[in-house]
Coordinates of C-alpha atoms and ligand atoms in Angstrom, one line a residue:
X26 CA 2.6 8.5 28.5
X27 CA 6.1 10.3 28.3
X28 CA 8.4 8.2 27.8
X29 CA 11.3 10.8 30.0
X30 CA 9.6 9.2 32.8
X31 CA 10.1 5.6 32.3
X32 CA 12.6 3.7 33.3
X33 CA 14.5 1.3 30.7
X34 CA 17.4 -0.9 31.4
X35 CA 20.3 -1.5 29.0
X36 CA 19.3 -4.6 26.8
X37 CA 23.1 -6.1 27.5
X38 CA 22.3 -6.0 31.5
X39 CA 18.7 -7.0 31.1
X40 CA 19.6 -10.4 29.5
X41 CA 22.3 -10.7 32.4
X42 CA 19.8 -10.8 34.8
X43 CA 16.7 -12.1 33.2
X44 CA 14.7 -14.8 31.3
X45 CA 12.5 -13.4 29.3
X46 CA 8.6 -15.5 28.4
X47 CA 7.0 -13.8 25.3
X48 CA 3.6 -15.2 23.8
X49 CA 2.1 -13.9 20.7
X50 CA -1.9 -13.9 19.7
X51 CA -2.1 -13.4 15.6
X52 CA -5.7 -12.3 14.5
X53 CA -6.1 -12.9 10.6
X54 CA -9.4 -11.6 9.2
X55 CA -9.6 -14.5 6.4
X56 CA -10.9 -13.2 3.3
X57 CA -14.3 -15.2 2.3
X58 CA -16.7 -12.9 0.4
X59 CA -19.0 -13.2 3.4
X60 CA -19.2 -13.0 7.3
X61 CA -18.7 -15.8 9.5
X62 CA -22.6 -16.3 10.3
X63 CA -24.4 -14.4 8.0
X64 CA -24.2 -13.6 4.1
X65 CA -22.9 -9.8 4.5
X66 CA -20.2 -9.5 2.3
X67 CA -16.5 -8.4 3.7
X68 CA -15.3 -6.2 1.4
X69 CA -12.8 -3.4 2.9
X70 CA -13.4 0.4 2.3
X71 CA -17.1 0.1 1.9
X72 CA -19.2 3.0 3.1
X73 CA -19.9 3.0 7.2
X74 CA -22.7 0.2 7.7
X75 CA -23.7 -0.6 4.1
X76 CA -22.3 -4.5 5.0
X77 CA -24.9 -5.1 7.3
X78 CA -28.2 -7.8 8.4
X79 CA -30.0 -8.5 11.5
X80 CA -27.6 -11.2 12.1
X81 CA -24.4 -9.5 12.4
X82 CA -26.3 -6.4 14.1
X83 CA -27.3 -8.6 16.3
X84 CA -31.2 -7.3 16.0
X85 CA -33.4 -10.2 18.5
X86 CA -34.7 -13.0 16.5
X87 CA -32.0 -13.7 14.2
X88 CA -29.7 -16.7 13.9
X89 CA -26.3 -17.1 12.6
X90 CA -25.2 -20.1 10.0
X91 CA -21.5 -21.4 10.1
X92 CA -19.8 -20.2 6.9
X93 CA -18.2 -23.5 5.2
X94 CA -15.8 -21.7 3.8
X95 CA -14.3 -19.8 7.1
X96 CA -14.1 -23.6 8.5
X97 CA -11.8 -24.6 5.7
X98 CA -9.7 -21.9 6.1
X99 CA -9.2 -22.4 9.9
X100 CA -8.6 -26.1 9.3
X101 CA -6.3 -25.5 6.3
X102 CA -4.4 -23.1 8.7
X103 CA -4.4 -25.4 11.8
X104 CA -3.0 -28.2 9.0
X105 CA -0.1 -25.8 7.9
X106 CA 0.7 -24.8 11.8
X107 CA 0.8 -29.0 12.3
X108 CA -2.0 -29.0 14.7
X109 CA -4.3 -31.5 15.5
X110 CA -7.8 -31.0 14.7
X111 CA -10.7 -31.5 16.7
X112 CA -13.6 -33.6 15.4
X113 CA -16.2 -32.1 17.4
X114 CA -16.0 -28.7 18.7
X115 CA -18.5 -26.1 19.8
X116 CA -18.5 -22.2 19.3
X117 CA -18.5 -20.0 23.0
X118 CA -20.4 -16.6 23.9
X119 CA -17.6 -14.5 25.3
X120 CA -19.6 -11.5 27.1
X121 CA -19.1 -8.4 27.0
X122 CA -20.5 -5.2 26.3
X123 CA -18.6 -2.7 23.8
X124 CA -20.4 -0.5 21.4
X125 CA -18.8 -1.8 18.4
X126 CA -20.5 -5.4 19.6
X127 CA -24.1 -5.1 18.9
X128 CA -25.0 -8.6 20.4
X129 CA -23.4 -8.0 23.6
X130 CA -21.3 -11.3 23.3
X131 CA -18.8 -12.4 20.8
X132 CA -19.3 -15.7 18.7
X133 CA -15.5 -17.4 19.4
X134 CA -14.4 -20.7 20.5
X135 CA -13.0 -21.4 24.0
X136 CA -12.3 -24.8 25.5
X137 CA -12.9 -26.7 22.0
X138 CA -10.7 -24.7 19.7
X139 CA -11.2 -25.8 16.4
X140 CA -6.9 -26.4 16.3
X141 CA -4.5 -27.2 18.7
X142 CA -1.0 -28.3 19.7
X143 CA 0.9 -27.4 16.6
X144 CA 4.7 -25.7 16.3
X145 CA 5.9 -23.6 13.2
X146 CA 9.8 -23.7 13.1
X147 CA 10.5 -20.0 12.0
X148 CA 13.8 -19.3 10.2
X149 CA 15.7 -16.8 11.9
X150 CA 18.2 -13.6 10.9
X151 CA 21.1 -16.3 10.7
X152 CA 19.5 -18.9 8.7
X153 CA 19.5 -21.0 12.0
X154 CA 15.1 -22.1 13.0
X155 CA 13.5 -21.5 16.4
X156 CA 10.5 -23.9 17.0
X157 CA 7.7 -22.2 17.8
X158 CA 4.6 -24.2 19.7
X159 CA 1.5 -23.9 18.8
X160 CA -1.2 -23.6 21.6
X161 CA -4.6 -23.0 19.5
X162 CA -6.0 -21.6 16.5
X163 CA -10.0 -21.0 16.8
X164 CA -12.8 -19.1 15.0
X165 CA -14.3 -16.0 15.9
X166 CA -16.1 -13.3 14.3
X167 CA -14.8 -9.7 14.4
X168 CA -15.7 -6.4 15.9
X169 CA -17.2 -3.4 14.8
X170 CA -15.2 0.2 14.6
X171 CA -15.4 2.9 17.0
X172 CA -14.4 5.9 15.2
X173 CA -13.8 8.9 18.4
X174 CA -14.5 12.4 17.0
X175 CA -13.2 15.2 17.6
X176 CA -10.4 14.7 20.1
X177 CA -6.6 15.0 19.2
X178 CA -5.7 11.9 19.4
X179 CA -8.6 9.7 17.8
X180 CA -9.0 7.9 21.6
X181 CA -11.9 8.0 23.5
X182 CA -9.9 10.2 25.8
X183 CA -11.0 13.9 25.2
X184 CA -13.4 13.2 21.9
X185 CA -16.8 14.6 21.9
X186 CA -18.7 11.5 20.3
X187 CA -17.7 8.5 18.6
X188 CA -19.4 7.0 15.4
X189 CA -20.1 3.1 15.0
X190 CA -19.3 1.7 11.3
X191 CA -20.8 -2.4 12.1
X192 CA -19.3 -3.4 8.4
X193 CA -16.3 -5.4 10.1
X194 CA -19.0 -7.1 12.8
X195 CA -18.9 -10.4 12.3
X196 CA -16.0 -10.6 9.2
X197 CA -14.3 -14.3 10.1
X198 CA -11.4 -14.3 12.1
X199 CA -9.1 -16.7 13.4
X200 CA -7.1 -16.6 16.3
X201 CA -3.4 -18.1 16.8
X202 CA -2.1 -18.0 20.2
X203 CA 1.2 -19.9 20.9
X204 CA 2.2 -21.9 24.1
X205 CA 4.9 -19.5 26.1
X206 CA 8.3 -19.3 24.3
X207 CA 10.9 -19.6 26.4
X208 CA 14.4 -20.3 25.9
X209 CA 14.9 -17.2 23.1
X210 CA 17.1 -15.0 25.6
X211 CA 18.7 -12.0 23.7
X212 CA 16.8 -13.6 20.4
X213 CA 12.9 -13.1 21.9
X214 CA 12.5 -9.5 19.9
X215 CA 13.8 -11.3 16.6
X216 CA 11.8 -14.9 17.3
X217 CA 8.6 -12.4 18.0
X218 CA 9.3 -10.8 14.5
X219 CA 10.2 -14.1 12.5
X220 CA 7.1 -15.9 14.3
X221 CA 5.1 -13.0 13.1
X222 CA 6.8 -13.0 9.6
X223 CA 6.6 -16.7 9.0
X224 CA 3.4 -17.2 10.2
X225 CA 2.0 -14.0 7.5
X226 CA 4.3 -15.5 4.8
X227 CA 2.3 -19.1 5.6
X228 CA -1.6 -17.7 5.4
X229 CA 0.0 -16.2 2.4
X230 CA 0.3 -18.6 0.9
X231 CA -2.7 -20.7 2.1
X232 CA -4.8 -17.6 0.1
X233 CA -6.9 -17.8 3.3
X234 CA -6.4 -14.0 3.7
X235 CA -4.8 -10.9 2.4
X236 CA -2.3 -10.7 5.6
X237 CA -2.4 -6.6 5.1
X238 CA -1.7 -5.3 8.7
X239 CA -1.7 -1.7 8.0
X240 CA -5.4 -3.0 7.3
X241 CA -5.5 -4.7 10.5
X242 CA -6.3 -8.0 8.7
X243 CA -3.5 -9.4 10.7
X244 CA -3.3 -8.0 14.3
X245 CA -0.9 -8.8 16.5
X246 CA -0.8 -9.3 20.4
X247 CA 2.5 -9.7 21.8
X248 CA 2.4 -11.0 25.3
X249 CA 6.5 -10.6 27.4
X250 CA 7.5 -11.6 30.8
X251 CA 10.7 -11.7 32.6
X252 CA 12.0 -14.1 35.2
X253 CA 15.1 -14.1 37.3
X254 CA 17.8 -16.3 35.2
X255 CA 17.7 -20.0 36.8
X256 CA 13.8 -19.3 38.0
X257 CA 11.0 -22.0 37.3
X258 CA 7.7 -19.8 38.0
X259 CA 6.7 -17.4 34.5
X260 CA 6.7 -14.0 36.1
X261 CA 3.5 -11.4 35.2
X262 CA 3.0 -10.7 31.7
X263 CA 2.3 -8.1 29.8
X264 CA -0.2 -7.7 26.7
X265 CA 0.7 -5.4 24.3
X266 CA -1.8 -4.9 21.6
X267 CA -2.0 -4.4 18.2
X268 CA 1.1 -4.0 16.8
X269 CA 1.2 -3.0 13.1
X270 CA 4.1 -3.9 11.6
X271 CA 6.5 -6.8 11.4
X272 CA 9.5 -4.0 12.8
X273 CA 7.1 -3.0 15.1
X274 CA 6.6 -6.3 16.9
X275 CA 10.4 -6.5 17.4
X276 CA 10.6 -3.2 19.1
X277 CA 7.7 -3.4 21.1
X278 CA 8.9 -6.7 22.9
X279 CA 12.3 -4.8 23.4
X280 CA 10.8 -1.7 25.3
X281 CA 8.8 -4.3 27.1
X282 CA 11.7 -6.5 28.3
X283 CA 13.5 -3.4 29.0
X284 CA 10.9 -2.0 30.8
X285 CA 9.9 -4.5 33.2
X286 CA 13.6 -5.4 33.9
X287 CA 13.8 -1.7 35.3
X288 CA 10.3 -2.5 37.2
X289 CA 11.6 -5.6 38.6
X290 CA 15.4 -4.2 39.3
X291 CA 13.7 -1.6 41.4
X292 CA 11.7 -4.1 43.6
X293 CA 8.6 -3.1 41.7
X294 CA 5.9 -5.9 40.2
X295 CA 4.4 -6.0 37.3
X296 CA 0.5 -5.6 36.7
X297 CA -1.1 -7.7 34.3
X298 CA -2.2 -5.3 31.5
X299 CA -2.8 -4.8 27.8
X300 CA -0.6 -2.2 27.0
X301 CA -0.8 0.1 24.1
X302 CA 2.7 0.7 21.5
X303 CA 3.1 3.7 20.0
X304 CA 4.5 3.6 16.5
X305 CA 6.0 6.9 16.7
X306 CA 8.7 6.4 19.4
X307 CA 8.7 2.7 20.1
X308 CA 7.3 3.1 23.5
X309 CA 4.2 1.4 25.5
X310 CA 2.2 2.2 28.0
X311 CA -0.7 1.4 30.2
X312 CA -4.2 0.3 28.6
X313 CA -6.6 -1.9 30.8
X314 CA -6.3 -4.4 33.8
X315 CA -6.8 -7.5 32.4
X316 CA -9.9 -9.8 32.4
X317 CA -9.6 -13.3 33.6
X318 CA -11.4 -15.7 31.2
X319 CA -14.4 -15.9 33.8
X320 CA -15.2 -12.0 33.7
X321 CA -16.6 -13.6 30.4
X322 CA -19.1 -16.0 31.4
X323 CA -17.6 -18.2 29.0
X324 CA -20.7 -20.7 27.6
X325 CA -21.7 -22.8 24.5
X326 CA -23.1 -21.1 21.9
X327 CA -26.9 -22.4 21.4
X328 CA -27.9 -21.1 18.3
X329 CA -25.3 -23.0 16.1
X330 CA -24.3 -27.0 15.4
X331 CA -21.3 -27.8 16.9
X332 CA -18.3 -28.2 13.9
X333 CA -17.3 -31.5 13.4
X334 CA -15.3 -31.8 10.2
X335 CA -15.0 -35.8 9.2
X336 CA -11.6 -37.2 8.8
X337 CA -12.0 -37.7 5.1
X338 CA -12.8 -33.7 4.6
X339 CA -9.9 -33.0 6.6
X340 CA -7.3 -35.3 4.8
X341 CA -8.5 -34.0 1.6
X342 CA -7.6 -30.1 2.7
X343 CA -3.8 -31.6 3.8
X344 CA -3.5 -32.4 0.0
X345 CA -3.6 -28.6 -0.6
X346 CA -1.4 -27.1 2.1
X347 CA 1.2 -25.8 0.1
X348 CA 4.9 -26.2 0.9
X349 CA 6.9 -23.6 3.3
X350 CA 7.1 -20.5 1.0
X351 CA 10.6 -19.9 2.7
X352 CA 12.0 -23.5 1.9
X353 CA 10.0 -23.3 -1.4
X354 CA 12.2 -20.4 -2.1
X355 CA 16.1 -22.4 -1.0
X356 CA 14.7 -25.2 -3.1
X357 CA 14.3 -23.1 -6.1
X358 CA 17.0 -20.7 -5.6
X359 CA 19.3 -23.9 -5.6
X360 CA 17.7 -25.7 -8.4
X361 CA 17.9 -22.4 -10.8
X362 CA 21.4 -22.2 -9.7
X363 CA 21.2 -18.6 -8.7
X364 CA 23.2 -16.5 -6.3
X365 CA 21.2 -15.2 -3.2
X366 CA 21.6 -11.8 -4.9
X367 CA 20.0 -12.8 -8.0
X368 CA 17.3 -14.7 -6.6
X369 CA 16.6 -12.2 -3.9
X370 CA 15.8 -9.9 -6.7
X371 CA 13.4 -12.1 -8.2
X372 CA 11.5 -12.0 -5.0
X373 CA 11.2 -8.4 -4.4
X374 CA 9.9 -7.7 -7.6
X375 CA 7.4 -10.8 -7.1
X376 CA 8.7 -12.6 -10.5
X377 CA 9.0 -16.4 -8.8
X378 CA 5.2 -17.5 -9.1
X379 CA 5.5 -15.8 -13.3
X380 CA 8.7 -17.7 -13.9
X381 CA 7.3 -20.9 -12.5
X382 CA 3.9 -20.3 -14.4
X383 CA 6.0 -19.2 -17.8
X384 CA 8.0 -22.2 -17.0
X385 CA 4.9 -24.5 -17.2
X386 CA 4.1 -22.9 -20.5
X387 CA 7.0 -24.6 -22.0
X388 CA 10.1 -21.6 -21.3
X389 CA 13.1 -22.6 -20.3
X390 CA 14.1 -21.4 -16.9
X391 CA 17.0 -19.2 -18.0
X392 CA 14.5 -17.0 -21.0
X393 CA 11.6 -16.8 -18.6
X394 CA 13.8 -15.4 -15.4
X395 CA 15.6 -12.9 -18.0
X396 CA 12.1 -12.1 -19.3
X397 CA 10.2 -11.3 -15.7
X398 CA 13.3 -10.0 -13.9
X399 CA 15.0 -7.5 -16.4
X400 CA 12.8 -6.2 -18.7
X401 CA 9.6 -6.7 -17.5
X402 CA 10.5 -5.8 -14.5
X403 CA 11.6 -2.2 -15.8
X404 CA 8.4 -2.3 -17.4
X405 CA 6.3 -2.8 -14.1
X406 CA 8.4 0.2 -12.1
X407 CA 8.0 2.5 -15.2
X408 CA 4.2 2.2 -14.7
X409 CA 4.6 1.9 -10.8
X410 CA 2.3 -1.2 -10.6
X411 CA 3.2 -5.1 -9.5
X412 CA 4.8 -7.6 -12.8
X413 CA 2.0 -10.1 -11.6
X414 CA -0.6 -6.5 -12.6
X415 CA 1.0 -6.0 -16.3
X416 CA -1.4 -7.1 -19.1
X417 CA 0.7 -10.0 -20.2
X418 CA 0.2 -13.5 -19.3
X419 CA 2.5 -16.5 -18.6
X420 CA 1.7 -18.2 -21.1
X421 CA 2.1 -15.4 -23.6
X422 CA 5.8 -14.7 -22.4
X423 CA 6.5 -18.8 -23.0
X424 CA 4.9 -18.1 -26.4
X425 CA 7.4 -15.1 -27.0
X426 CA 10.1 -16.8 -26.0
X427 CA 9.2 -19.9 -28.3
X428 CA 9.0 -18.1 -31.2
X429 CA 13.2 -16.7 -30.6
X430 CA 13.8 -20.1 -30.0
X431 CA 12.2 -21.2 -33.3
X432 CA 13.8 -18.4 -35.0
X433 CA 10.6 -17.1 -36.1
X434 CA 11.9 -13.5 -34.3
X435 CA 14.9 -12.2 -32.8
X436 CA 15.3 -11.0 -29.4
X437 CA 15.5 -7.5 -30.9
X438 CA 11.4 -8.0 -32.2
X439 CA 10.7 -10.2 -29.4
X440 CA 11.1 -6.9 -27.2
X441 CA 8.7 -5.2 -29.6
X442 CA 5.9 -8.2 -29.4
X443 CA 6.1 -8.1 -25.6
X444 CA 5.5 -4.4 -25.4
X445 CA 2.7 -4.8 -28.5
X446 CA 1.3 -7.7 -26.1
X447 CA 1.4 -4.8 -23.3
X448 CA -0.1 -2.7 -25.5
X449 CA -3.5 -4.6 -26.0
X450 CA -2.6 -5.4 -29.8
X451 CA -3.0 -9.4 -28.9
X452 CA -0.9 -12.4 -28.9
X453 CA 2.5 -12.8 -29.4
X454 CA 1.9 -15.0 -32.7
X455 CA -0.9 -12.6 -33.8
X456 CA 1.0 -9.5 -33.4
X457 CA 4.1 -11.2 -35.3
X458 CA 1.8 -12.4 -38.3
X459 CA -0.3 -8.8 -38.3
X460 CA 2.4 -6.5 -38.3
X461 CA 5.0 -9.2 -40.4
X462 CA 7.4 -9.3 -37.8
X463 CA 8.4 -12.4 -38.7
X464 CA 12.3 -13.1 -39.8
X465 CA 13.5 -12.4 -43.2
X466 CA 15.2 -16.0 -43.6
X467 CA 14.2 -16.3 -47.1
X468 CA 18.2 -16.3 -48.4
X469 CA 17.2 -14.7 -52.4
X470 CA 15.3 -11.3 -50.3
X471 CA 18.9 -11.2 -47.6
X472 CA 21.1 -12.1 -51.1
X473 CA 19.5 -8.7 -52.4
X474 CA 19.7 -6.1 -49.6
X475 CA 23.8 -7.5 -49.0
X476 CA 24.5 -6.6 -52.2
X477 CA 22.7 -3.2 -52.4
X478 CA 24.5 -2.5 -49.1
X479 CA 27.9 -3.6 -51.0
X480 CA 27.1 -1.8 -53.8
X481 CA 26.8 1.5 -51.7
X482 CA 30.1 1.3 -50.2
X483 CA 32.6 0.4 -52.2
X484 CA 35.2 1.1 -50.2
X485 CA 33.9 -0.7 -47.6
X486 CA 33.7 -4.0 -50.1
X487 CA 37.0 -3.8 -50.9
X488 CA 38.4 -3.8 -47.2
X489 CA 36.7 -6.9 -46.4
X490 CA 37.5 -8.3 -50.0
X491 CA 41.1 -7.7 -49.0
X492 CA 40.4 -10.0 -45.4
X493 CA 39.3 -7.2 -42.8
X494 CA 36.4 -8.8 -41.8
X495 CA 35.5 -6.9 -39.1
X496 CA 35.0 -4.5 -41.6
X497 CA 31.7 -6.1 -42.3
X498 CA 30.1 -4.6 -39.0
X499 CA 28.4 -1.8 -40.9
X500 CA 27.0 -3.6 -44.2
X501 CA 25.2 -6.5 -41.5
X502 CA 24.0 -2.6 -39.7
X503 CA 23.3 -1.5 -42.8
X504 CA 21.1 -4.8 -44.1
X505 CA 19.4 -5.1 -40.4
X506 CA 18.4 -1.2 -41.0
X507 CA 16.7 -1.9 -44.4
X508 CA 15.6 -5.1 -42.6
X509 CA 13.4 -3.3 -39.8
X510 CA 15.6 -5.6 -37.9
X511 CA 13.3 -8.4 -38.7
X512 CA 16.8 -10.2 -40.5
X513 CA 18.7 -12.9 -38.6
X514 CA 22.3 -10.7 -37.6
X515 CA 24.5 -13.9 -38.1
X516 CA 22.7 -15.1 -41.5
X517 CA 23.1 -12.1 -42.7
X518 CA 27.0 -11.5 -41.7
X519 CA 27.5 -14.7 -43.3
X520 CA 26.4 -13.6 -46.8
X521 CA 28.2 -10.4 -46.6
X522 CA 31.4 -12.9 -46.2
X523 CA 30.3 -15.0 -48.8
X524 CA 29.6 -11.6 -51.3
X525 CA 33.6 -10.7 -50.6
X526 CA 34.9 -14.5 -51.0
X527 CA 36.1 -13.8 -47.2
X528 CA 34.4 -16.8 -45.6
Ligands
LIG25 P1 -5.6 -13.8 27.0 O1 -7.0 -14.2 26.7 O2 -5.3 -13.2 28.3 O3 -5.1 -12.9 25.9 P2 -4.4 -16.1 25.8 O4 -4.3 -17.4 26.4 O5 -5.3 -15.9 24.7 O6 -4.7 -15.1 27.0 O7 -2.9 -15.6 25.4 C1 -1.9 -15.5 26.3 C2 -0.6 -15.6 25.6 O8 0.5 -15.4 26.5 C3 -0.4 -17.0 25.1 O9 0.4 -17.0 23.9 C4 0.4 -17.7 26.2 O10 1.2 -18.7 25.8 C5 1.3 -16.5 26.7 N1 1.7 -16.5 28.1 C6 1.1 -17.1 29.1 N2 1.7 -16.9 30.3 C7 2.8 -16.1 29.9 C8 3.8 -15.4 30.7 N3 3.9 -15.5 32.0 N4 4.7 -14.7 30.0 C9 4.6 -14.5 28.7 N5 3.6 -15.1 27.9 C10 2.7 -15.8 28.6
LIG26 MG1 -6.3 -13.8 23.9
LIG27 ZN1 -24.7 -9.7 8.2

């Protein structure tokens, strides 16, 4: 496992010499409240095997039930990933024993994958897009977890027993395996990141799952071969599992070209094997000889109905497969007229989907982006939580920014409502008519307070009387003061003005 004794060539020199072949597998865990064949709910962070029934336990006499729900899902992924879909498919027993696998088999799909033969063109570092191809999607059902006690490491390797939590057995997966990429050259560590990226950023916005990998709800395989430059014939691949992070998949694919180009440059071969990456320095190394698919006794799965989705279901779910979030975000970035800078800010802090929504409710573009990206913004750092988690709605914010248009408040009170709103006291046009926020326009009440002000500095009177009318700064201070602010600044400059014949 020491990585002193492996033998890496120089990336520059790698891609002289060689082609590489990479081929990713993306497991999602899609969030439905329950299980693929059974109503256990999926819920993460439960306590160890409180999520449990016969069927997912796999106890003798029990039967699994399709969940609806998980079919959607895998079709309304398949449709975003411009697949095909199949109108009849079964389910496959793929057997195997492992612990964490109480029926001895695994419910998946094999030679009738719900999806196939689709492509995803991922947008790459340079703003130029690689086409991805799309082999399959299909349902399966997860694992269990193997927790290995007492060991350093948390393998199997040197523990002294292992503990079985069966709460993830039988959550709904999906699995997305693309046809080999080739023709990537230096580019196959970024196209193995952006496919990754694009492909979370898509599911994401399907709502079809929560995409969290350091949750392992999206797992990633990453599958790298090299071949000679100018050679037809794949050479052996590698499988390196798991890989949980977007960075992660880059530098994993790296090492791996790297590696096996120092295999091959030696006269070596490759073995095909999973191999396992190590987050801490970037490395892989050996896991298990791999299984060919018949090692799995591959057959249909008895106990269920084949899935077979009717063309009129399946046109209905295209009707809600939402656009590209990445092109969403060029169309909207150009139609708000922003920089990159600008915009790119209003992503990080997750504003677009409020502005939008604020938008809807009426707000002009310009208020609601200055609203959601500057000071609410601040707002949702200060308490360290996400803009789309502060207690203010949409809607609210539109109705804010209403009432400064209609000059009902100023922007000055409009920053006290929204922070009133924050602070659980109620609506904006509630707060405003509980706490009389509202705007002293009533001319007679402004007429009084400019003259008191006046009358209180006489000196200052006389200066503008005389024409300096910038003079007239500290009377409109002075009448905002008595004012609680609640006057309109201009209105109320322009009966100082009047008061000293300077207008
Ligand atoms: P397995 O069950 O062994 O994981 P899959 O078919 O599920 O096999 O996935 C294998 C992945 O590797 C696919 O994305 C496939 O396109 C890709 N692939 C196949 N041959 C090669 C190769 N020689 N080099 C790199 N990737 C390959
Ligand atoms: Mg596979
Ligand atoms: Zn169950």
């Amino acid at each position: 496992m020491s990585a002193a004794t492996v033998e890496l060539m120089d990336y520059a020199d790698v891609i002289a010499r060689f082609e590489p072949v990479l081929g990713m597998e993306v497991h999602v865990e899609l969030s439905t409240a329950t299980k693929m064949f059974c109503g256990c709910p999926t819920e993460f962070g439960a306590e160890p095997n409180t999520q449990v029934c016969p069927v997912c336990l796999g106890l003798p006499g029990s039967l699994p039930v399709v969940n609806e729900k998980a079919v959607e899902s895998a079709i309304r992924i398949g449709l975003a990933l411009n697949c095909s879909i199949t109108p009849w498919g079964r389910f496959a027993r793929k057997n195997y024993f492992y612990p964490d696998q109480p029926k001895n088999y695994q419910i998946s799909q094999y030679d009738e994958p719900i999806c196939g033969n689709g492509h995803l063109d991922v947008l790459l570092d340079d703003g130029s897009t690689f086409r991805v191809e799309i082999e399959r999607a299909h349902m399966e059902e997860d694992t269990g977890k193997s927790l290995h006690v007492g060991g350093a490491t948390g393998r199997i390797h040197g523990a002294s027993h292992s503990l079985l939590d069966y709460n993830r057995a039988g959550v709904p997966l999906i699995e997305i395996v693309t046809k080999p990429i080739t023709g990537a050259g230096d580019r196959a560590p970024e196209v193995a990141r952006a496919y990754v990226t694009a492909l979370r950023e898509v599911l994401k916005s399907l709502g079809v799952s929560d995409v969290k990998m350091e949750q392992g709800s999206l797992r990633c395989d990453a599958n790298v071969s090299l071949m000679p430059i100018g050679a037809k014939e794949f050479g052996t691949r590698t499988e390196t599992k798991n890989v949980n992070s977007l960075r992660s998949v880059e530098v994993a694919v790296r090492y791996e070209m790297r590696r096996q180009a120092a295999v091959l440059a030696n006269g070596g071969t490759i073995l095909q094997e999973t191999r396992h990456f190590h987050e801490t320095d970037g490395s892989t190394s050996p896991g298990r000889v791999k299984e060919t698919s018949e090692d799995y006794r591959y057959f249909p799965e008895p106990d269920l109905e084949p899935v077979a989705p009717d063309a009129e279901w399946i046109e209905s779910l295209r009707g809600t497969i939402p656009e590209y979030p990445w092109l969403r975000r060029a169309r909207l970035q150009a139609e708000w007229g922003l920089s990159p800078e600008v915009f790119r800010d209003l992503v990080n802090v997750g504003a677009l989907d409020l502005i939008i929504a604020t938008v809807d409710e009426g707000a002009s573009v310009d208020a609601a982006r200055a609203w959601w990206g500057n000071s609410l913004a601040a707002t949702a750092k200060e308490r360290e939580v996400s803009l789309a988690e502060l207690p203010i709605t949409p809607g609210q914010v539109a109705e804010v920014i209403k009432l400064v248009e209609a000059k009902t408040i100023n922007s000055k009170v409009a920053k006290q409502v929204v922070d009133l709103v924050l602070a659980g006291e109620g609506a904006p046009a509630q707060i405003v008519e509980a706490k009389g926020l509202g705007m002293v326009s009533d001319d007679s009440a402004l007429q009084t307070e400019v003259e008191k002000a006046l009358a209180a500095n006489p000196d200052i009177a006389d200066k503008i009387r005389s024409g300096k009318v910038q003079a007239a700064g500290k009377i409109v201070g002075d009448v905002m003061k008595a004012t609680r602010g609640q006057a309109d600044a201009a209105r109320v400059r322009e009966l100082v003005l009047a008061a000293c014949g300077a207008s």
